[in-house]
Short mmCIF file of C-alpha atoms in Angstrom, two decimals:
data_model
loop_
_atom_site.label_atom_id
_atom_site.label_comp_id
_atom_site.label_asym_id
_atom_site.label_seq_id
_atom_site.Cartn_x
_atom_site.Cartn_y
_atom_site.Cartn_z
CA UNK A 120 13.23 12.73 9.36
CA UNK A 121 16.68 13.72 10.45
CA UNK A 122 19.72 13.99 8.20
CA UNK A 123 21.36 10.84 9.55
CA UNK A 124 18.33 8.64 8.89
CA UNK A 125 18.01 10.13 5.41
CA UNK A 126 21.68 9.48 4.66
CA UNK A 127 21.56 5.89 5.88
CA UNK A 128 18.24 5.39 4.07
CA UNK A 129 19.51 6.57 0.68
CA UNK A 130 22.53 4.32 1.01
CA UNK A 131 20.25 1.46 2.01
CA UNK A 132 18.04 2.08 -1.01
CA UNK A 133 21.05 2.04 -3.32
CA UNK A 134 22.27 -1.23 -1.81
CA UNK A 135 18.86 -2.84 -2.25
CA UNK A 136 18.82 -1.59 -5.86
CA UNK A 137 22.16 -3.27 -6.57
CA UNK A 138 20.78 -6.48 -4.99
CA UNK A 139 17.82 -6.39 -7.39
CA UNK A 140 20.19 -5.95 -10.32
CA UNK A 141 22.00 -9.10 -9.20
CA UNK A 142 18.84 -11.18 -8.75
CA UNK A 143 17.96 -13.05 -11.93
CA UNK A 144 14.26 -13.41 -11.17
CA UNK A 145 13.96 -9.71 -10.46
CA UNK A 146 15.85 -8.80 -13.62
CA UNK A 147 13.70 -10.99 -15.76
CA UNK A 148 10.49 -9.75 -14.11
CA UNK A 149 11.06 -6.02 -14.30
CA UNK A 150 13.62 -5.40 -17.02
CA UNK A 151 12.64 -8.06 -19.55
CA UNK A 152 8.98 -7.68 -18.49
CA UNK A 153 8.79 -4.05 -19.53
CA UNK A 154 11.85 -3.20 -21.58
CA UNK A 155 11.84 -6.57 -23.30
CA UNK A 156 8.17 -6.37 -24.23
CA UNK A 157 8.72 -2.86 -25.54
CA UNK A 158 11.72 -3.99 -27.60
CA UNK A 159 9.66 -6.82 -29.12
CA UNK A 160 6.85 -4.34 -29.92
CA UNK A 161 9.38 -2.03 -31.51
CA UNK A 162 10.62 -4.74 -33.87
CA UNK A 163 7.11 -5.86 -34.65
CA UNK A 164 5.70 -2.38 -35.44
CA UNK A 165 8.70 -1.44 -37.59
CA UNK A 166 8.36 2.13 -38.81
CA UNK A 167 4.59 2.33 -39.31
CA UNK A 168 3.21 5.78 -38.61
CA UNK A 169 -0.04 7.13 -37.22
CA UNK A 170 -2.04 8.34 -40.23
CA UNK A 171 -1.92 12.00 -41.01
CA UNK A 172 0.68 12.89 -38.42
CA UNK A 173 3.99 11.48 -39.55
CA UNK A 174 4.54 10.27 -35.96
CA UNK A 175 5.71 6.67 -35.66
CA UNK A 176 3.63 4.31 -33.60
CA UNK A 177 6.76 3.37 -31.74
CA UNK A 178 7.11 6.91 -30.41
CA UNK A 179 3.58 6.82 -29.02
CA UNK A 180 4.24 3.42 -27.49
CA UNK A 181 7.54 4.51 -25.99
CA UNK A 182 5.86 7.38 -24.19
CA UNK A 183 3.16 4.96 -22.97
CA UNK A 184 5.74 2.53 -21.57
CA UNK A 185 7.54 5.43 -19.89
CA UNK A 186 4.37 6.52 -18.09
CA UNK A 187 3.56 2.93 -17.21
CA UNK A 188 7.06 2.37 -15.75
CA UNK A 189 6.59 5.15 -13.20
CA UNK A 190 3.06 4.11 -12.41
CA UNK A 191 3.84 0.39 -12.14
CA UNK A 192 6.99 0.81 -10.07
CA UNK A 193 5.35 3.16 -7.62
CA UNK A 194 1.94 1.53 -7.30
CA UNK A 195 2.67 -2.17 -7.86
CA UNK A 196 6.37 -2.93 -7.25
CA UNK A 197 6.66 -0.66 -4.22
CA UNK A 198 3.57 -1.95 -2.36
CA UNK A 199 4.70 -5.48 -3.07
CA UNK A 200 8.14 -4.69 -1.61
CA UNK A 201 6.55 -3.15 1.51
CA UNK A 202 4.32 -6.16 2.09
CA UNK A 203 7.22 -8.55 1.53
CA UNK A 204 9.39 -6.64 3.99
CA UNK A 205 6.61 -6.88 6.53
CA UNK A 206 6.22 -10.63 6.01
CA UNK A 207 9.93 -11.33 6.27
CA UNK A 208 10.40 -9.16 9.36
CA UNK A 209 12.48 -6.44 7.73
CA UNK A 210 10.05 -3.79 8.96
CA UNK A 211 10.19 -5.20 12.51
CA UNK A 212 13.97 -5.35 12.42
CA UNK A 213 14.10 -1.65 11.57
CA UNK A 214 11.45 -0.84 14.11
CA UNK A 215 13.78 -2.22 16.79
CA UNK A 216 16.53 0.19 15.70
CA UNK A 217 16.73 3.88 16.57
CA UNK A 218 15.72 5.89 13.48
CA UNK A 219 15.18 2.66 11.58
CA UNK A 220 11.71 3.34 10.12
CA UNK A 221 12.46 6.76 8.56
CA UNK A 222 15.64 5.31 7.06
CA UNK A 223 13.68 2.29 5.79
CA UNK A 224 11.16 4.54 4.01
CA UNK A 225 13.90 6.71 2.54
CA UNK A 226 15.52 3.50 1.34
CA UNK A 227 12.36 2.16 -0.31
CA UNK A 228 11.75 5.54 -2.04
CA UNK A 229 15.38 5.54 -3.23
CA UNK A 230 15.10 2.03 -4.65
CA UNK A 231 11.86 2.96 -6.45
CA UNK A 232 13.56 6.06 -7.92
CA UNK A 233 16.53 3.99 -9.09
CA UNK A 234 14.22 1.45 -10.73
CA UNK A 235 12.25 4.19 -12.46
CA UNK A 236 15.45 5.91 -13.66
CA UNK A 237 17.03 2.71 -15.02
CA UNK A 238 13.87 1.50 -16.77
CA UNK A 239 13.03 4.93 -18.21
CA UNK A 240 16.53 5.26 -19.61
CA UNK A 241 16.37 1.75 -21.14
CA UNK A 242 12.93 2.38 -22.66
CA UNK A 243 13.99 5.64 -24.26
CA UNK A 244 17.27 4.08 -25.47
CA UNK A 245 15.35 1.14 -26.98
CA UNK A 246 12.84 3.45 -28.63
CA UNK A 247 15.47 5.78 -30.04
CA UNK A 248 18.12 3.28 -31.08
CA UNK A 249 15.97 0.32 -32.11
CA UNK A 250 12.76 2.03 -33.20
CA UNK A 251 14.13 5.31 -34.52
CA UNK A 252 11.93 7.35 -32.18
CA UNK A 253 12.95 10.99 -31.69
CA UNK A 254 14.43 12.30 -28.48
CA UNK A 255 12.03 14.60 -26.59
CA UNK A 256 11.75 18.05 -28.13
CA UNK A 257 10.92 19.50 -24.70
CA UNK A 258 13.41 18.26 -22.09
CA UNK A 259 12.24 20.53 -19.24
CA UNK A 260 8.71 19.22 -19.59
CA UNK A 261 10.01 15.61 -19.63
CA UNK A 262 11.99 16.27 -16.47
CA UNK A 263 9.24 17.90 -14.41
CA UNK A 264 6.53 15.47 -15.54
CA UNK A 265 8.68 12.45 -14.69
CA UNK A 266 9.66 13.96 -11.34
CA UNK A 267 6.19 15.17 -10.36
CA UNK A 268 4.66 11.90 -11.60
CA UNK A 269 7.05 9.99 -9.35
CA UNK A 270 6.36 12.22 -6.36
CA UNK A 271 2.63 11.85 -7.00
CA UNK A 272 2.72 8.06 -6.97
CA UNK A 273 5.53 6.88 -4.62
CA UNK A 274 3.90 8.09 -1.37
CA UNK A 275 0.59 6.64 -2.65
CA UNK A 276 2.33 3.32 -3.26
CA UNK A 277 3.68 3.38 0.31
CA UNK A 278 0.17 4.01 1.59
CA UNK A 279 -1.24 1.11 -0.47
CA UNK A 280 1.54 -1.18 0.74
CA UNK A 281 0.71 -0.31 4.33
CA UNK A 282 -2.99 -1.08 4.00
CA UNK A 283 -2.87 -4.36 2.07
CA UNK A 284 -2.61 -7.39 4.36
CA UNK A 285 -0.66 -9.84 2.14
CA UNK A 286 1.13 -10.36 -1.11
CA UNK A 287 -1.96 -11.98 -2.58
CA UNK A 288 -3.91 -8.87 -1.75
CA UNK A 289 -1.33 -6.77 -3.62
CA UNK A 290 -1.83 -9.05 -6.61
CA UNK A 291 -5.58 -8.48 -6.50
CA UNK A 292 -5.16 -4.73 -6.07
CA UNK A 293 -3.03 -4.75 -9.20
CA UNK A 294 -6.01 -5.72 -11.40
CA UNK A 295 -7.80 -2.33 -11.36
CA UNK A 296 -4.43 -0.73 -12.04
CA UNK A 297 -4.00 -2.82 -15.15
CA UNK A 298 -7.53 -1.78 -16.20
CA UNK A 299 -6.42 1.80 -15.66
CA UNK A 300 -3.39 1.17 -17.79
CA UNK A 301 -5.57 0.34 -20.80
CA UNK A 302 -8.07 3.17 -20.31
CA UNK A 303 -5.74 6.01 -19.44
CA UNK A 304 -4.56 6.76 -22.96
CA UNK A 305 -1.00 5.55 -22.48
CA UNK A 306 -1.22 2.68 -25.00
CA UNK A 307 -4.31 3.74 -27.02
CA UNK A 308 -5.53 7.31 -27.56
CA UNK A 309 -7.89 8.14 -24.74
CA UNK A 310 -10.37 9.76 -27.16
CA UNK A 311 -11.36 6.35 -28.59
CA UNK A 312 -12.80 5.47 -25.15
CA UNK A 313 -16.40 6.17 -24.17
CA UNK A 314 -16.76 9.54 -22.45
CA UNK A 315 -17.55 7.98 -19.06
CA UNK A 316 -14.29 6.03 -19.18
CA UNK A 317 -12.46 9.22 -20.10
CA UNK A 318 -13.78 10.89 -16.98
CA UNK A 319 -12.71 8.00 -14.78
CA UNK A 320 -9.25 7.96 -16.38
CA UNK A 321 -8.84 11.66 -15.72
CA UNK A 322 -9.35 11.15 -11.99
CA UNK A 323 -6.10 9.17 -11.74
CA UNK A 324 -2.49 10.26 -12.08
CA UNK A 325 -1.61 7.81 -14.87
CA UNK A 326 -3.57 9.72 -17.51
CA UNK A 327 -1.93 13.02 -16.62
CA UNK A 328 1.52 11.51 -16.41
CA UNK A 329 1.06 10.14 -19.91
CA UNK A 330 -0.36 13.37 -21.23
CA UNK A 331 2.59 15.36 -19.90
CA UNK A 332 5.09 12.93 -21.35
CA UNK A 333 3.35 13.01 -24.75
CA UNK A 334 3.63 16.78 -24.64
CA UNK A 335 7.41 16.38 -24.27
CA UNK A 336 7.84 13.80 -27.08
CA UNK A 337 5.05 14.28 -29.62
CA UNK A 338 4.46 17.13 -32.08
CA UNK A 339 1.30 19.22 -31.91
CA UNK A 340 0.06 17.28 -34.95
CA UNK A 341 -0.92 14.58 -32.41
CA UNK A 342 -3.22 16.91 -30.47
CA UNK A 343 -6.26 15.76 -32.45
CA UNK A 344 -6.20 12.53 -30.40
CA UNK A 345 -6.24 14.38 -27.06
CA UNK A 346 -9.19 15.51 -24.96
CA UNK A 347 -9.94 19.19 -25.70
CA UNK A 348 -7.21 19.05 -28.38
CA UNK A 349 -4.65 20.42 -25.97
CA UNK A 350 -1.64 19.21 -23.86
CA UNK A 351 -3.25 21.00 -20.89
CA UNK A 352 0.06 21.20 -19.03
CA UNK A 353 -1.25 23.40 -16.19
CA UNK A 354 -3.80 20.68 -15.46
CA UNK A 355 -1.09 18.04 -15.58
CA UNK A 356 0.85 19.94 -12.95
CA UNK A 357 -2.22 20.62 -10.80
CA UNK A 358 -3.57 17.06 -10.82
CA UNK A 359 -0.21 15.41 -10.21
CA UNK A 360 0.56 17.89 -7.41
CA UNK A 361 -2.80 17.17 -5.83
CA UNK A 362 -2.07 13.40 -5.87
CA UNK A 363 1.36 14.10 -4.43
CA UNK A 364 -0.15 16.09 -1.55
CA UNK A 365 -2.83 13.43 -0.98
CA UNK A 366 -0.22 10.68 -0.90
CA UNK A 367 2.01 12.57 1.50
CA UNK A 368 -0.92 13.25 3.86
CA UNK A 369 -2.20 9.69 3.62
CA UNK A 370 1.02 7.66 3.83
CA UNK A 371 2.62 8.69 7.17
CA UNK A 372 -0.31 7.78 9.46
CA UNK A 373 -0.92 4.52 7.58
CA UNK A 374 2.74 3.58 7.78
CA UNK A 375 2.86 4.47 11.49
CA UNK A 376 -0.18 2.33 12.08
CA UNK A 377 1.22 -0.71 10.33
CA UNK A 378 4.65 -0.42 11.99
CA UNK A 379 3.12 -0.04 15.42
CA UNK A 380 1.25 -3.27 14.90
CA UNK A 381 4.32 -5.24 13.96
CA UNK A 382 5.60 -7.63 16.62
CA UNK A 383 7.37 -10.94 16.80
CA UNK A 384 4.21 -12.89 17.50
CA UNK A 385 2.38 -11.37 14.54
CA UNK A 386 5.33 -12.26 12.38
CA UNK A 387 5.32 -15.81 13.69
CA UNK A 388 1.57 -16.16 13.16
CA UNK A 389 1.86 -14.93 9.56
CA UNK A 390 4.72 -17.26 8.79
CA UNK A 391 2.80 -20.16 10.25
CA UNK A 392 -0.23 -19.29 8.11
CA UNK A 393 1.99 -19.03 5.04
CA UNK A 394 3.46 -22.48 5.72
CA UNK A 395 0.03 -24.01 6.04
CA UNK A 396 -1.43 -22.58 2.89
CA UNK B 123 -2.36 -7.86 30.32
CA UNK B 124 -5.19 -9.08 28.18
CA UNK B 125 -4.88 -10.14 24.57
CA UNK B 126 -8.05 -10.24 22.57
CA UNK B 127 -10.71 -11.56 24.89
CA UNK B 128 -8.42 -13.87 26.83
CA UNK B 129 -6.31 -12.61 29.66
CA UNK B 130 -2.80 -13.79 29.00
CA UNK B 131 -0.74 -12.39 31.85
CA UNK B 132 -2.15 -12.03 35.30
CA UNK B 133 0.65 -11.59 37.75
CA UNK B 134 4.07 -10.94 36.35
CA UNK B 135 6.26 -9.29 39.00
CA UNK B 136 9.85 -9.25 38.00
CA UNK B 137 12.92 -7.26 38.81
CA UNK B 138 15.95 -7.88 36.66
CA UNK B 139 19.28 -6.58 37.89
CA UNK B 140 21.88 -4.89 35.79
CA UNK B 141 24.45 -7.25 34.34
CA UNK B 142 22.61 -10.46 35.05
CA UNK B 143 21.46 -13.21 32.73
CA UNK B 144 17.85 -13.79 33.49
CA UNK B 145 15.71 -16.46 31.89
CA UNK B 146 11.99 -16.52 31.60
CA UNK B 147 11.09 -20.18 31.55
CA UNK B 148 7.75 -21.64 30.66
CA UNK B 149 5.87 -23.97 28.36
CA UNK B 150 4.67 -22.81 24.96
CA UNK B 151 1.69 -20.53 25.34
CA UNK B 152 2.54 -19.46 28.87
CA UNK B 153 2.91 -15.81 27.87
CA UNK B 154 6.69 -15.54 27.51
CA UNK B 155 6.62 -13.83 24.14
CA UNK B 156 3.84 -11.51 25.27
CA UNK B 157 5.91 -10.53 28.31
CA UNK B 158 9.04 -9.90 26.31
CA UNK B 159 7.15 -7.93 23.67
CA UNK B 160 5.75 -5.63 26.33
CA UNK B 161 9.25 -5.08 27.66
CA UNK B 162 10.56 -4.38 24.13
CA UNK B 163 7.84 -1.80 23.55
CA UNK B 164 6.37 -3.84 20.69
CA UNK B 165 3.09 -4.48 22.41
CA UNK B 166 0.78 -2.34 24.56
CA UNK B 167 -0.11 -3.63 27.99
CA UNK B 168 -3.61 -3.23 29.32
CA UNK B 169 -2.59 -2.72 32.93
CA UNK B 170 0.34 -2.66 35.28
CA UNK B 171 3.65 -0.86 35.55
CA UNK B 172 6.69 -1.57 33.46
CA UNK B 173 10.08 0.11 33.45
CA UNK B 174 12.98 -0.94 31.22
CA UNK B 175 16.23 1.00 31.75
CA UNK B 176 14.16 3.58 33.60
CA UNK B 177 11.70 4.12 30.75
CA UNK B 178 8.14 2.98 30.15
CA UNK B 179 8.50 0.79 27.01
CA UNK B 180 5.16 2.10 25.72
CA UNK B 181 6.73 5.59 25.52
CA UNK B 182 10.29 4.69 24.63
CA UNK B 183 11.84 7.00 22.02
CA UNK B 184 14.89 6.48 19.78
CA UNK B 185 17.40 7.28 22.54
CA UNK B 186 15.89 4.45 24.61
CA UNK B 187 15.77 2.07 21.62
CA UNK B 188 19.49 2.70 21.06
CA UNK B 189 20.22 1.10 24.46
CA UNK B 190 18.31 -2.13 23.67
CA UNK B 191 19.18 -5.15 21.58
CA UNK B 192 16.43 -7.42 20.34
CA UNK B 193 16.67 -10.92 18.89
CA UNK B 194 13.38 -12.45 17.78
CA UNK B 195 12.41 -16.03 17.00
CA UNK B 196 11.46 -15.84 13.36
CA UNK B 197 13.61 -13.39 11.53
CA UNK B 198 14.06 -14.12 7.84
CA UNK B 199 14.63 -10.53 6.77
CA UNK B 200 17.28 -9.05 4.49
CA UNK B 201 17.75 -12.39 2.74
CA UNK B 202 19.53 -10.82 -0.24
CA UNK B 203 22.02 -8.88 1.84
CA UNK B 204 25.56 -9.99 2.56
CA UNK B 205 26.36 -10.96 6.14
CA UNK B 206 28.97 -8.24 6.70
CA UNK B 207 27.06 -5.79 4.51
CA UNK B 208 24.03 -5.92 6.81
CA UNK B 209 26.09 -5.61 10.00
CA UNK B 210 27.84 -2.52 8.59
CA UNK B 211 24.52 -1.04 7.49
CA UNK B 212 22.78 -1.53 10.84
CA UNK B 213 25.83 -0.35 12.80
CA UNK B 214 25.53 3.02 11.12
CA UNK B 215 22.41 3.76 13.19
CA UNK B 216 24.36 3.75 16.47
CA UNK B 217 26.75 6.20 18.03
CA UNK B 218 29.41 3.78 19.20
CA UNK B 219 28.84 0.45 17.48
CA UNK B 220 31.00 -2.66 17.62
CA UNK B 221 33.56 -3.05 14.91
CA UNK B 222 31.84 -5.26 12.28
CA UNK B 223 34.85 -7.56 11.84
CA UNK B 224 35.34 -8.03 15.59
CA UNK B 225 31.66 -8.80 15.89
CA UNK B 226 31.80 -11.35 13.09
CA UNK B 227 34.72 -13.06 14.87
CA UNK B 228 32.82 -13.01 18.20
CA UNK B 229 29.84 -14.85 16.72
CA UNK B 230 32.01 -17.10 14.60
CA UNK B 231 30.89 -15.87 11.20
CA UNK B 232 34.17 -14.51 9.85
CA UNK B 233 34.24 -17.11 7.09
CA UNK B 234 30.67 -16.25 6.07
CA UNK B 235 31.31 -12.47 5.99
CA UNK B 236 30.81 -12.17 2.23
CA UNK B 237 28.04 -14.73 1.98
CA UNK B 238 24.41 -13.96 1.16
CA UNK B 239 22.27 -14.25 4.28
CA UNK B 240 19.81 -16.58 2.62
CA UNK B 241 22.57 -19.16 2.29
CA UNK B 242 23.32 -19.34 6.02
CA UNK B 243 22.34 -22.42 8.04
CA UNK B 244 19.78 -22.05 10.80
CA UNK B 245 22.41 -21.81 13.53
CA UNK B 246 24.50 -19.34 11.56
CA UNK B 247 21.45 -17.21 10.89
CA UNK B 248 20.64 -17.14 14.62
CA UNK B 249 24.21 -16.11 15.45
CA UNK B 250 23.94 -13.35 12.87
CA UNK B 251 20.70 -12.24 14.57
CA UNK B 252 22.56 -12.04 17.85
CA UNK B 253 25.36 -10.05 16.19
CA UNK B 254 22.74 -7.63 14.82
CA UNK B 255 21.10 -7.47 18.22
CA UNK B 256 24.30 -6.36 19.93
CA UNK B 257 25.92 -4.28 17.18
CA UNK B 258 24.94 -1.03 18.96
CA UNK B 259 26.47 -2.15 22.31
CA UNK B 260 23.09 -2.39 24.05
CA UNK B 261 22.82 -2.24 27.83
CA UNK B 262 20.04 -4.76 27.68
CA UNK B 263 19.58 -7.67 25.29
CA UNK B 264 16.30 -9.53 24.72
CA UNK B 265 16.47 -13.02 23.25
CA UNK B 266 13.22 -14.81 22.47
CA UNK B 267 13.75 -18.59 22.35
CA UNK B 268 17.16 -18.20 20.72
CA UNK B 269 18.16 -21.88 20.67
CA UNK B 270 14.98 -23.48 19.33
CA UNK B 271 15.98 -26.01 16.71
CA UNK B 272 19.67 -26.08 17.67
CA UNK B 273 21.61 -29.31 17.98
CA UNK B 274 23.38 -29.78 21.38
CA UNK B 275 26.74 -28.61 20.07
CA UNK B 276 25.31 -25.42 18.54
CA UNK B 277 23.44 -24.79 21.76
CA UNK B 278 26.58 -25.17 23.87
CA UNK B 279 28.42 -22.74 21.61
CA UNK B 280 25.56 -20.31 21.77
CA UNK B 281 25.51 -20.42 25.56
CA UNK B 282 29.24 -19.69 25.66
CA UNK B 283 28.70 -16.69 23.37
CA UNK B 284 25.95 -15.24 25.55
CA UNK B 285 27.99 -15.80 28.74
CA UNK B 286 30.99 -14.10 27.22
CA UNK B 287 28.97 -11.09 26.03
CA UNK B 288 27.34 -10.64 29.40
CA UNK B 289 30.64 -10.94 31.24
CA UNK B 290 32.69 -8.71 28.92
CA UNK B 291 30.28 -5.85 28.41
CA UNK B 292 28.25 -5.99 31.63
CA UNK B 293 25.16 -6.37 29.44
CA UNK B 294 21.90 -7.41 31.04
CA UNK B 295 20.34 -10.37 29.21
CA UNK B 296 16.74 -11.47 29.31
CA UNK B 297 16.15 -14.72 27.50
CA UNK B 298 13.01 -16.81 27.15
CA UNK B 299 13.13 -20.58 26.82
CA UNK B 300 10.95 -23.61 27.35
CA UNK B 301 14.01 -25.69 28.18
CA UNK B 302 14.71 -26.04 31.89
CA UNK B 303 18.23 -27.34 31.29
CA UNK B 304 19.04 -24.24 29.30
CA UNK B 305 17.76 -21.95 32.05
CA UNK B 306 19.66 -23.92 34.68
CA UNK B 307 22.93 -23.73 32.77
CA UNK B 308 22.87 -20.19 31.53
CA UNK B 309 20.94 -18.02 33.94
CA UNK B 310 21.97 -16.28 37.11
CA UNK B 311 18.28 -16.21 37.92
CA UNK B 312 15.19 -17.73 36.39
CA UNK B 313 11.51 -17.03 36.63
CA UNK B 314 8.98 -19.67 35.69
CA UNK B 315 5.99 -18.39 33.83
CA UNK B 316 3.05 -20.78 33.79
CA UNK B 317 -0.60 -20.05 33.21
CA UNK B 318 0.12 -16.34 32.81
CA UNK B 319 1.77 -15.82 36.18
CA UNK B 320 5.24 -16.04 37.69
CA UNK B 321 5.17 -19.07 39.93
CA UNK B 322 8.80 -19.24 40.99
CA UNK B 323 11.72 -16.87 40.71
CA UNK B 324 15.31 -17.34 41.89
CA UNK B 325 18.77 -18.80 41.35
CA UNK B 326 19.07 -22.34 39.98
CA UNK B 327 19.46 -23.68 43.52
CA UNK B 328 16.47 -21.73 44.83
CA UNK B 329 14.55 -22.85 41.79
CA UNK B 330 15.32 -26.50 42.46
CA UNK B 331 14.19 -26.12 46.03
CA UNK B 332 11.06 -24.22 45.23
CA UNK B 333 9.77 -26.48 42.50
CA UNK B 334 10.79 -29.73 44.25
CA UNK B 335 7.90 -32.07 43.79
CA UNK B 336 7.21 -34.69 46.50
CA UNK B 337 9.41 -37.77 46.63
CA UNK B 338 8.14 -41.29 46.58
CA UNK B 339 9.17 -43.71 49.37
CA UNK B 340 8.56 -47.45 48.83
CA UNK B 341 9.17 -50.42 51.07
CA UNK B 342 7.88 -53.95 51.70
CA UNK B 343 5.79 -54.64 54.81
CA UNK B 344 3.84 -57.83 55.69
CA UNK B 345 4.78 -59.21 52.29
CA UNK B 346 3.14 -56.33 50.47
CA UNK B 347 4.66 -53.42 48.67
CA UNK B 348 3.82 -50.06 50.25
CA UNK B 349 4.44 -46.54 49.06
CA UNK B 350 3.90 -43.00 50.24
CA UNK B 351 4.45 -39.63 48.59
CA UNK B 352 6.07 -37.08 50.86
CA UNK B 353 7.80 -33.71 50.65
CA UNK B 354 10.26 -34.91 53.34
CA UNK B 355 11.49 -38.44 52.45
CA UNK B 356 14.27 -38.33 55.05
CA UNK B 357 11.72 -37.95 57.84
CA UNK B 358 9.63 -40.79 56.44
CA UNK B 359 12.69 -43.05 56.24
CA UNK B 360 13.62 -42.23 59.84
CA UNK B 361 10.07 -43.11 61.03
CA UNK B 362 10.19 -46.38 59.11
CA UNK B 363 13.53 -47.32 60.60
CA UNK B 364 12.20 -46.60 64.06
CA UNK B 365 9.10 -48.68 63.46
CA UNK B 366 11.05 -51.65 62.03
CA UNK B 367 13.76 -51.26 64.67
CA UNK B 368 16.38 -51.82 61.95
CA UNK B 369 16.75 -52.10 58.19
CA UNK B 370 13.60 -51.55 56.17
CA UNK B 371 13.01 -54.27 53.57
CA UNK B 372 12.94 -53.06 49.99
CA UNK B 373 13.36 -49.42 50.98
CA UNK B 374 13.57 -47.15 47.99
CA UNK B 375 13.49 -43.35 47.91
CA UNK B 376 12.99 -41.61 44.64
CA UNK B 377 13.46 -37.86 44.38
CA UNK B 378 12.06 -36.46 41.14
CA UNK B 379 14.57 -34.79 38.85
CA UNK B 380 14.44 -31.01 38.49
CA UNK B 381 12.90 -31.58 35.08
CA UNK B 382 10.13 -33.81 36.45
CA UNK B 383 9.51 -31.27 39.18
CA UNK B 384 9.29 -28.47 36.64
CA UNK B 385 6.85 -30.44 34.47
CA UNK B 386 4.73 -31.14 37.51
CA UNK B 387 4.66 -27.46 38.41
CA UNK B 388 3.78 -26.43 34.87
CA UNK B 389 1.07 -29.08 34.81
CA UNK B 390 -0.48 -27.70 37.95
CA UNK B 391 -0.70 -24.20 36.53
CA UNK B 392 -1.74 -24.91 32.99
#
């Protein structure tokens, strides 16, 4: 990717982000959908604590929502955006332009980063101001886990968006991700799950993202609820980095394949099919 | 060119000259879109030789893309963007783009500059698509069925716009249409694509001559109505006059319109 395409792409991503902020449906879906639900939970849970630790339940939940925001934006919102862009002809438009596709991808990544940043900030603000949760005691860990978690999932999301044929397919592909959400220890301690489920959860980035974020926010008194009773930060780094590399290797050929196949007649056929259904 | 199991294009031999408006005319399903997509580099051909601005479209890189403008049939993209916002964004990709405001004026969208694209009417949207197609000052512009769904007034305006662009910038325009009248009005030259092959190619006058279907000559003889179909009605009339030694009763010569001729030609090749 050359510097010009990257520059145009980042600007494009920012513009699309501002469009999303102006779209009511989008605002309701993403902001109220996650931040709103979290705020409601915060009010409902009050200041109950997890027995024997002095840690409020809200703090644990806040970290879970933070992990889920990154995961959901990268692996559900981003693929949906890619498929929608394909269906509406945005991808084809940029294919017809010199340097259009690299700029498009840079734009999509920028929008995803903006969404993650805004939602993360709102979740932490809600947790801290409304629920009395503490700020992280380990800011560097928070920063690198959020960043590496994003880098681990955004290319993967781009790959998923390139493979799935339609928006309905994205909806179906979301189901296992929701299952993962409940089994990866972000909303309930992973150690209450059967051991087999724990092993599956540990294969995916969501578990490690959550673990790293808990390390940044929660005191060591919470370690009893973790596998091996440790924050295992080197493992967090290694697994997330491995997913990042896998995504970066996987995404470019899949994106190239799907862009090469785009043409006006494919677009027309898809739109016709959409009208009929 | 084959597409799936069916061969779509069999004999498409075309040479389009720099600076001309060329229409590819044919009924739906004749292979117009396939042809134009091969030229745009959006579709691989299975055989044959193609060169667009001196480059094989299958191997065209960004520098080649920068010299092309493409307007498709079904664009509904960037619905949330503002009209001017999108023109400015896409112009950034090119080295010497048109000024966005001049371009908006040229396509008659100055009033809609700040409007969201999703709120444009069909005709406005198509004019925006043309503006986006030419924002990089392309040497060659592809338009795939650009006036489908236009009312006559919008169509006339659209034709004026294309003529002006081609005349001012020396841009080569290739346009597909299934409307003979459009081809006749707009194009310097037209090729008719029917049944996957080019059947006729030339100026509107040449086209009219080449597709001319036989005329029908009718007269009354021995109290009965007679009729023949002939490619040369003048000759037939002369022979009748000679035979009658004077006026021919009920003589009527009907030359088919260009449109009827075209439909006949398309029917033969379908």
